[in-house]
Coordinates of N, CA and C in Angstrom, one line a residue:
X20 N 22.9 134.0 93.5 CA 23.5 132.7 93.9 C 24.8 132.9 94.7
X21 N 24.9 132.3 95.8 CA 26.1 132.5 96.7 C 27.3 131.9 96.0
X22 N 28.5 132.3 96.4 CA 29.7 131.8 95.8 C 29.9 130.3 96.0
X23 N 29.4 129.8 97.2 CA 29.6 128.4 97.5 C 28.6 127.6 96.6
X24 N 27.4 128.0 96.5 CA 26.5 127.3 95.6 C 27.0 127.3 94.2
X25 N 27.5 128.5 93.7 CA 28.1 128.6 92.4 C 29.3 127.6 92.2
X26 N 30.1 127.5 93.2 CA 31.2 126.6 93.1 C 30.8 125.2 93.0
X27 N 29.8 124.8 93.8 CA 29.3 123.4 93.7 C 28.7 123.2 92.3
X28 N 27.9 124.1 91.8 CA 27.2 123.9 90.6 C 28.2 123.8 89.4
X29 N 29.2 124.7 89.4 CA 30.1 124.7 88.3 C 30.9 123.4 88.2
X30 N 31.3 123.0 89.4 CA 32.2 121.7 89.4 C 31.3 120.5 89.3
X31 N 30.1 120.6 89.7 CA 29.2 119.4 89.5 C 29.0 119.2 88.0
X32 N 28.8 120.3 87.2 CA 28.8 120.2 85.8 C 30.1 119.7 85.2
X33 N 31.2 120.1 85.7 CA 32.5 119.7 85.2 C 32.6 118.2 85.5
X34 N 32.3 117.7 86.7 CA 32.4 116.3 87.0 C 31.5 115.4 86.2
X35 N 30.3 116.0 85.8 CA 29.3 115.2 85.1 C 29.7 115.1 83.6
X36 N 30.3 116.1 83.0 CA 30.4 116.1 81.5 C 31.9 115.9 81.1
X37 N 32.9 116.0 82.0 CA 34.3 115.9 81.6 C 34.6 114.4 81.4
X38 N 34.2 113.9 80.3 CA 34.5 112.5 80.0 C 35.9 112.3 79.5
X39 N 36.7 111.4 80.2 CA 38.1 111.2 79.7 C 39.1 111.5 80.7
X40 N 38.7 111.7 82.0 CA 39.8 111.9 83.0 C 40.1 113.3 83.3
X41 N 41.1 113.5 84.1 CA 41.4 114.8 84.7 C 41.7 115.9 83.6
X42 N 42.5 115.5 82.6 CA 42.9 116.5 81.6 C 41.7 117.0 80.8
X43 N 40.7 116.2 80.8 CA 39.5 116.6 80.0 C 38.7 117.7 80.8
X44 N 39.1 117.9 82.0 CA 38.4 119.0 82.8 C 38.9 120.4 82.4
X45 N 40.0 120.5 81.7 CA 40.6 121.7 81.4 C 39.8 122.7 80.6
X46 N 39.1 122.2 79.5 CA 38.2 123.1 78.8 C 37.1 123.6 79.6
X47 N 36.6 122.8 80.5 CA 35.5 123.3 81.4 C 36.1 124.3 82.4
X48 N 37.3 124.1 82.9 CA 37.9 125.0 83.9 C 38.2 126.3 83.2
X49 N 38.6 126.3 81.9 CA 38.8 127.5 81.2 C 37.5 128.3 81.0
X50 N 36.4 127.6 80.7 CA 35.1 128.2 80.6 C 34.7 128.8 81.9
X51 N 34.9 128.1 83.0 CA 34.5 128.6 84.4 C 35.2 129.9 84.6
X52 N 36.6 130.0 84.4 CA 37.3 131.2 84.6 C 36.8 132.4 83.8
X53 N 36.5 132.1 82.5 CA 36.0 133.2 81.7 C 34.6 133.6 82.1
X54 N 33.7 132.7 82.6 CA 32.4 133.0 82.9 C 32.3 133.7 84.3
X55 N 33.2 133.4 85.2 CA 33.0 133.9 86.6 C 34.1 135.0 86.9
X56 N 35.2 135.0 86.2 CA 36.3 135.9 86.5 C 37.1 135.5 87.7
X57 N 36.9 134.3 88.2 CA 37.6 133.8 89.4 C 39.1 133.7 89.2
X58 N 39.5 133.4 88.0 CA 41.0 133.3 87.7 C 41.2 133.5 86.2
X59 N 42.4 133.9 85.9 CA 42.8 134.1 84.5 C 43.4 132.8 83.9
X60 N 43.6 132.8 82.6 CA 44.2 131.6 82.0 C 45.6 131.3 82.5
X61 N 46.3 132.3 82.8 CA 47.7 132.1 83.4 C 47.5 131.4 84.8
X62 N 46.5 131.9 85.6 CA 46.3 131.3 86.9 C 45.9 129.8 86.7
X63 N 45.2 129.5 85.7 CA 44.8 128.1 85.4 C 46.0 127.3 85.1
X64 N 46.9 127.8 84.4 CA 48.2 127.0 84.1 C 49.0 126.8 85.4
X65 N 49.0 127.8 86.3 CA 49.6 127.6 87.6 C 48.9 126.6 88.4
X66 N 47.6 126.6 88.4 CA 46.8 125.6 89.1 C 47.1 124.2 88.6
X67 N 47.3 124.1 87.2 CA 47.6 122.8 86.6 C 48.9 122.3 87.1
X68 N 49.9 123.2 87.1 CA 51.3 122.8 87.6 C 51.2 122.3 89.0
X69 N 50.5 123.0 89.9 CA 50.3 122.5 91.3 C 49.6 121.2 91.4
X70 N 48.5 121.1 90.6 CA 47.7 119.9 90.7 C 48.5 118.7 90.1
X71 N 49.3 118.9 89.1 CA 50.1 117.8 88.6 C 51.2 117.3 89.5
X72 N 51.7 118.3 90.4 CA 52.8 117.9 91.3 C 52.3 117.5 92.6
X73 N 51.0 117.3 92.8 CA 50.5 116.9 94.1 C 49.8 115.5 93.9
X74 N 49.7 114.7 95.0 CA 49.1 113.4 94.8 C 47.6 113.5 94.6
X75 N 47.0 112.5 93.9 CA 45.6 112.5 93.7 C 45.2 112.9 92.2
X76 N 44.0 112.6 91.8 CA 43.5 112.8 90.5 C 43.5 114.3 90.2
X77 N 43.9 114.7 89.0 CA 44.1 116.1 88.7 C 42.8 116.9 88.7
X78 N 41.7 116.3 88.2 CA 40.4 117.0 88.2 C 40.0 117.4 89.6
X79 N 40.2 116.5 90.6 CA 39.8 116.8 92.0 C 40.8 117.8 92.6
X80 N 42.0 117.6 92.3 CA 43.0 118.6 92.8 C 42.7 120.0 92.3
X81 N 42.3 120.1 91.0 CA 42.0 121.4 90.4 C 40.8 122.0 91.1
X82 N 39.7 121.2 91.4 CA 38.5 121.6 92.0 C 38.9 122.2 93.4
X83 N 39.7 121.4 94.1 CA 40.1 121.9 95.5 C 40.9 123.2 95.5
X84 N 41.8 123.3 94.5 CA 42.6 124.5 94.4 C 41.7 125.7 94.1
X85 N 40.8 125.6 93.1 CA 40.0 126.7 92.7 C 39.1 127.0 93.8
X86 N 38.5 126.0 94.5 CA 37.6 126.3 95.6 C 38.2 127.0 96.7
X87 N 39.5 126.7 97.0 CA 40.2 127.3 98.1 C 40.6 128.8 97.7
X88 N 40.9 129.0 96.4 CA 41.3 130.3 95.9 C 40.1 131.2 96.0
X89 N 38.9 130.7 95.7 CA 37.7 131.5 95.6 C 37.0 131.7 97.0
X90 N 36.9 130.6 97.7 CA 36.1 130.6 99.0 C 36.8 130.0 100.2
X91 N 38.1 130.0 100.2 CA 38.8 129.5 101.3 C 38.6 128.0 101.6
X92 N 38.8 127.5 102.8 CA 38.6 126.1 103.1 C 37.2 125.6 102.8
X93 N 36.1 126.3 103.2 CA 34.8 125.8 102.8 C 34.6 125.7 101.3
X94 N 35.2 126.7 100.6 CA 35.1 126.6 99.1 C 35.8 125.4 98.6
X95 N 37.0 125.1 99.1 CA 37.7 123.9 98.7 C 36.9 122.6 98.9
X96 N 36.3 122.5 100.0 CA 35.5 121.3 100.3 C 34.3 121.2 99.4
X97 N 33.6 122.3 99.2 CA 32.3 122.4 98.4 C 32.7 122.1 97.0
X98 N 33.7 122.7 96.4 CA 34.1 122.5 95.0 C 34.5 121.0 94.8
X99 N 35.2 120.5 95.8 CA 35.6 119.1 95.6 C 34.4 118.1 95.7
X100 N 33.5 118.4 96.6 CA 32.3 117.6 96.7 C 31.5 117.7 95.4
X101 N 31.4 118.9 94.8 CA 30.7 119.1 93.6 C 31.3 118.3 92.4
X102 N 32.7 118.2 92.4 CA 33.4 117.5 91.4 C 33.2 116.0 91.4
X103 N 33.2 115.5 92.6 CA 33.1 114.0 92.8 C 31.7 113.4 92.8
X104 N 30.7 114.3 93.1 CA 29.3 113.8 93.3 C 28.8 113.1 92.0
X105 N 28.9 113.7 90.8 CA 28.4 113.1 89.6 C 29.1 111.7 89.4
X106 N 30.4 111.6 89.6 CA 31.1 110.3 89.4 C 30.5 109.3 90.3
X107 N 30.3 109.6 91.6 CA 29.7 108.7 92.6 C 28.4 108.2 92.1
X108 N 27.5 109.1 91.7 CA 26.2 108.8 91.2 C 26.2 107.9 90.0
X109 N 27.0 108.3 89.0 CA 27.1 107.5 87.7 C 27.7 106.1 88.0
X110 N 28.8 106.0 88.8 CA 29.4 104.7 89.0 C 28.4 103.8 89.7
X111 N 27.7 104.3 90.7 CA 26.7 103.5 91.4 C 25.6 103.0 90.4
X112 N 25.2 103.9 89.5 CA 24.2 103.4 88.5 C 24.7 102.4 87.5
X113 N 26.0 102.7 87.0 CA 26.6 101.8 86.1 C 26.9 100.5 86.7
X114 N 27.4 100.5 87.9 CA 27.7 99.2 88.6 C 26.4 98.4 88.8
X115 N 25.3 99.0 89.0 CA 24.0 98.3 89.2 C 23.5 97.8 87.9
X116 N 23.8 98.4 86.8 CA 23.2 98.1 85.5 C 24.1 97.4 84.6
X117 N 25.5 97.4 84.8 CA 26.4 96.9 83.9 C 26.2 95.5 83.6
X118 N 26.0 94.7 84.6 CA 25.9 93.3 84.4 C 24.7 92.9 83.5
X119 N 23.6 93.7 83.6 CA 22.5 93.4 82.8 C 22.7 93.8 81.3
X120 N 23.4 95.0 81.1 CA 23.6 95.5 79.8 C 25.0 95.3 79.2
X121 N 25.8 94.5 79.8 CA 27.2 94.3 79.4 C 27.3 93.9 78.0
X122 N 26.5 93.1 77.5 CA 26.5 92.6 76.1 C 25.6 93.4 75.2
X123 N 25.1 94.5 75.6 CA 24.2 95.3 74.8 C 25.0 96.0 73.7
X124 N 24.5 95.9 72.5 CA 25.2 96.5 71.4 C 25.0 98.1 71.5
X125 N 23.9 98.5 72.0 CA 23.7 99.9 72.2 C 24.7 100.5 73.2
X126 N 24.9 99.8 74.3 CA 25.9 100.3 75.2 C 27.3 100.3 74.6
X127 N 27.7 99.3 73.9 CA 29.0 99.3 73.2 C 29.1 100.4 72.2
X128 N 28.1 100.7 71.5 CA 28.1 101.8 70.5 C 28.3 103.1 71.2
X129 N 27.6 103.3 72.4 CA 27.7 104.5 73.1 C 29.2 104.7 73.6
X130 N 29.8 103.7 74.1 CA 31.2 103.8 74.5 C 32.1 104.0 73.3
X131 N 31.8 103.5 72.2 CA 32.6 103.7 71.0 C 32.5 105.2 70.6
X132 N 31.4 105.9 70.8 CA 31.3 107.3 70.5 C 32.0 108.2 71.6
X133 N 32.0 107.7 72.9 CA 32.6 108.4 74.0 C 34.1 108.5 73.9
X134 N 34.7 107.4 73.4 CA 36.2 107.4 73.3 C 36.8 108.5 72.5
X135 N 36.3 108.7 71.2 CA 36.9 109.9 70.4 C 36.5 111.2 71.0
X136 N 35.3 111.3 71.7 CA 34.9 112.6 72.3 C 35.9 112.9 73.4
X137 N 36.2 111.9 74.3 CA 37.2 112.2 75.4 C 38.5 112.5 74.8
X138 N 38.9 111.8 73.7 CA 40.2 112.1 73.1 C 40.3 113.5 72.6
X139 N 39.2 114.0 72.0 CA 39.1 115.4 71.5 C 39.2 116.4 72.6
X140 N 38.6 116.2 73.7 CA 38.6 117.1 74.8 C 40.0 117.2 75.4
X141 N 40.7 116.0 75.6 CA 42.0 116.0 76.1 C 43.0 116.6 75.1
X142 N 42.8 116.4 73.8 CA 43.6 117.0 72.8 C 43.5 118.5 72.8
X143 N 42.3 119.0 72.9 CA 42.1 120.5 73.0 C 42.8 121.1 74.2
X144 N 42.7 120.4 75.3 CA 43.3 120.9 76.5 C 44.8 120.9 76.4
X145 N 45.4 119.8 75.7 CA 46.8 119.8 75.5 C 47.3 120.9 74.6
X146 N 46.5 121.2 73.5 CA 46.9 122.3 72.6 C 46.9 123.6 73.4
X147 N 45.9 123.8 74.2 CA 45.8 125.1 75.0 C 47.0 125.2 75.9
X148 N 47.4 124.1 76.6 CA 48.6 124.1 77.5 C 49.8 124.4 76.7
X149 N 50.0 123.8 75.6 CA 51.2 124.0 74.8 C 51.3 125.4 74.3
X150 N 50.2 126.0 73.9 CA 50.2 127.4 73.4 C 50.6 128.3 74.5
X151 N 50.0 128.1 75.7 CA 50.2 128.9 76.9 C 51.7 128.9 77.4
X152 N 52.2 127.6 77.4 CA 53.5 127.4 78.1 C 54.7 127.5 77.2
X153 N 54.6 127.1 76.0 CA 55.7 127.0 75.1 C 55.8 128.0 74.0
X154 N 54.7 128.8 73.9 CA 54.7 129.8 72.8 C 54.2 131.2 73.5
X155 N 54.2 132.2 72.7 CA 53.7 133.5 73.2 C 52.3 133.8 72.6
X156 N 51.6 132.7 72.2 CA 50.3 132.8 71.6 C 49.2 132.7 72.8
X157 N 48.4 133.7 72.9 CA 47.3 133.6 73.8 C 46.0 133.3 73.2
X158 N 45.2 132.4 73.8 CA 43.9 132.0 73.2 C 42.8 132.5 74.1
X159 N 41.8 133.1 73.6 CA 40.7 133.5 74.3 C 39.4 133.5 73.5
X160 N 38.3 133.4 74.2 CA 37.0 133.3 73.5 C 36.3 134.6 73.8
X161 N 36.1 135.5 72.7 CA 35.4 136.7 72.9 C 33.9 136.5 73.4
X162 N 33.4 137.4 74.2 CA 32.1 137.3 74.8 C 31.1 137.2 73.6
X163 N 30.2 136.2 73.7 CA 29.2 136.0 72.7 C 29.6 135.2 71.5
X164 N 30.9 134.7 71.6 CA 31.4 134.0 70.4 C 31.7 132.5 70.9
X165 N 31.7 131.6 69.9 CA 32.0 130.2 70.2 C 33.4 129.9 69.6
X166 N 34.0 130.8 68.9 CA 35.3 130.6 68.3 C 36.4 131.3 69.0
X167 N 37.5 130.6 69.3 CA 38.6 131.2 70.0 C 39.4 132.2 69.0
X168 N 40.0 133.2 69.6 CA 40.9 134.1 68.9 C 42.3 133.9 69.4
X169 N 43.3 134.1 68.6 CA 44.7 133.9 69.0 C 45.4 135.2 68.8
X170 N 46.3 135.5 69.7 CA 47.1 136.7 69.5 C 48.5 136.5 70.2
X171 N 49.5 137.2 69.7 CA 50.8 137.2 70.3 C 50.9 138.1 71.5
X172 N 51.5 137.5 72.6 CA 51.6 138.3 73.8 C 53.0 138.8 74.1
X173 N 54.0 138.3 73.3 CA 55.4 138.6 73.5 C 56.0 139.2 72.2
X174 N 57.3 139.3 72.2 CA 58.0 139.8 71.0 C 58.2 138.8 70.0
X175 N 58.2 137.5 70.4 CA 58.5 136.4 69.4 C 57.4 135.4 69.5
X176 N 57.4 134.4 68.6 CA 56.4 133.4 68.6 C 56.6 132.3 69.7
X177 N 57.8 132.0 70.0 CA 58.1 130.9 71.0 C 58.6 131.4 72.3
X178 N 58.3 130.7 73.3 CA 58.8 130.9 74.7 C 60.1 130.0 74.8
X179 N 61.2 130.5 74.4 CA 62.4 129.7 74.3 C 62.9 129.0 75.6
X180 N 62.8 129.7 76.7 CA 63.2 129.0 78.0 C 62.3 127.8 78.2
X181 N 61.0 128.0 78.0 CA 60.0 126.9 78.2 C 60.3 125.7 77.2
X182 N 60.5 126.1 76.0 CA 60.8 125.0 75.0 C 62.1 124.3 75.4
X183 N 63.1 125.0 75.8 CA 64.4 124.4 76.2 C 64.2 123.4 77.4
X184 N 63.5 123.9 78.4 CA 63.2 123.0 79.6 C 62.4 121.8 79.2
X185 N 61.4 122.0 78.3 CA 60.6 120.8 77.9 C 61.5 119.8 77.1
X186 N 62.3 120.3 76.3 CA 63.2 119.4 75.5 C 64.2 118.7 76.4
X187 N 64.8 119.4 77.3 CA 65.7 118.7 78.3 C 65.0 117.6 79.1
X188 N 63.8 118.0 79.6 CA 63.1 117.0 80.3 C 62.7 115.8 79.5
X189 N 62.3 116.0 78.2 CA 62.0 114.9 77.3 C 63.1 114.0 77.1
X190 N 64.3 114.6 76.9 CA 65.5 113.7 76.7 C 65.8 112.9 78.0
X191 N 65.8 113.6 79.1 CA 66.3 112.9 80.4 C 65.2 111.9 80.9
X192 N 64.0 112.1 80.5 CA 63.0 111.1 81.0 C 62.7 110.0 80.0
X193 N 63.3 110.1 78.8 CA 63.0 109.0 77.8 C 64.3 108.3 77.3
X194 N 65.4 109.0 77.2 CA 66.5 108.5 76.5 C 67.8 108.4 77.2
X195 N 67.9 109.0 78.4 CA 69.1 108.9 79.2 C 68.9 107.9 80.3
X196 N 69.6 106.7 80.2 CA 69.3 105.6 81.1 C 69.4 105.9 82.6
X197 N 70.4 106.6 83.1 CA 70.5 106.8 84.5 C 69.4 107.7 85.1
X198 N 68.7 108.5 84.2 CA 67.7 109.4 84.7 C 66.3 109.0 84.4
X199 N 66.1 108.2 83.4 CA 64.8 107.9 82.9 C 64.0 107.1 84.0
X200 N 64.7 106.4 84.9 CA 64.1 105.6 85.9 C 63.8 106.4 87.2
X201 N 64.2 107.7 87.2 CA 63.9 108.5 88.4 C 62.4 108.8 88.5
X202 N 62.0 109.0 89.8 CA 60.6 109.3 90.0 C 60.2 110.7 89.4
X203 N 59.0 110.8 88.8 CA 58.6 112.1 88.2 C 58.7 113.3 89.2
X204 N 58.6 113.1 90.5 CA 58.6 114.2 91.4 C 60.0 114.9 91.4
X205 N 61.1 114.1 91.0 CA 62.4 114.7 90.9 C 62.5 115.7 89.8
X206 N 61.9 115.4 88.7 CA 61.9 116.3 87.6 C 61.0 117.5 87.8
X207 N 59.9 117.3 88.6 CA 59.0 118.4 88.9 C 59.7 119.4 89.8
X208 N 60.5 118.8 90.8 CA 61.2 119.7 91.7 C 62.3 120.5 91.0
X209 N 63.0 119.8 90.1 CA 64.1 120.4 89.3 C 63.5 121.6 88.5
X210 N 62.4 121.3 87.9 CA 61.7 122.3 87.0 C 61.3 123.5 87.9
X211 N 60.8 123.3 89.1 CA 60.4 124.4 89.9 C 61.6 125.2 90.3
X212 N 62.8 124.6 90.6 CA 64.0 125.3 90.9 C 64.5 126.1 89.7
X213 N 64.4 125.5 88.5 CA 64.8 126.2 87.3 C 63.9 127.5 87.1
X214 N 62.6 127.3 87.3 CA 61.7 128.4 87.2 C 62.0 129.6 88.1
X215 N 62.4 129.2 89.3 CA 62.7 130.3 90.3 C 64.0 131.0 89.9
X216 N 65.0 130.2 89.5 CA 66.3 130.8 89.1 C 66.1 131.7 87.8
X217 N 65.3 131.2 86.9 CA 65.1 132.0 85.7 C 64.4 133.3 86.0
X218 N 63.4 133.3 86.9 CA 62.6 134.5 87.3 C 63.5 135.5 88.0
X219 N 64.4 135.0 88.9 CA 65.4 135.9 89.6 C 66.3 136.5 88.6
X220 N 66.7 135.7 87.5 CA 67.6 136.2 86.5 C 67.1 137.3 85.7
X221 N 65.7 137.4 85.6 CA 65.1 138.4 84.8 C 65.1 139.8 85.5
X222 N 65.3 139.8 86.8 CA 65.2 141.1 87.6 C 66.6 141.7 87.8

C-alpha cells in the first residue's frame, strides 16, 4: 500500500469514527502514530499545539499537518480529503433522512448513546494531553496489548514549568478582568515566546 493510499485510508477511518469533534480524533491519531511510526507521541503534542493555534477545525488541521509531514503537499491534500470525506457523505445522508426520522425514538436513542461515547473519547484525549504536557508520565500501548502502560520519563512526577504556565494562563483568561477579554491568539503567542525563552535558558 502506497503512503498516499495509507494516508487516505487512516484519515478516512478517523473522520468516520471520531464522533465528538476535533479533540475526539486524538485517540485515533495516537493509534495511527503507533501503527505506522510516522510520528511519536511528542510529535503529536506538537502537532496539536500547531493545530490549535491555526484557523480551522482541529481534526482537519491535524490531518493536513500529518499528511504534509509524511508525504509533503500531496500527502497534506490526500490526508485532508480522507478526513472530510466521511463527514460529507454522512451529512448528505443525514440531511436527506433527518426530516423523515426526526421524531423517531430509535434515532433519539442512538444520539443518546453517542453523546457519552464522544464525551469519553474527548476525556481520554484530554487525560493523555495533560499527562504528556503537565507531568513526566508517558503513556504507551505495548504491541499486542489493549491496555496502556505508564512510566516516568523525568526525575519528578510533575512538569513544573508547564504547570506554572497553565496556572498563569488559567488565572489571566478567567479571573483578571483586563486580560480575560483578550483574543486567545494573544495567549498562544505569549506561550510560544515563553517556551522559546525557557528552552534557551536550559542550554
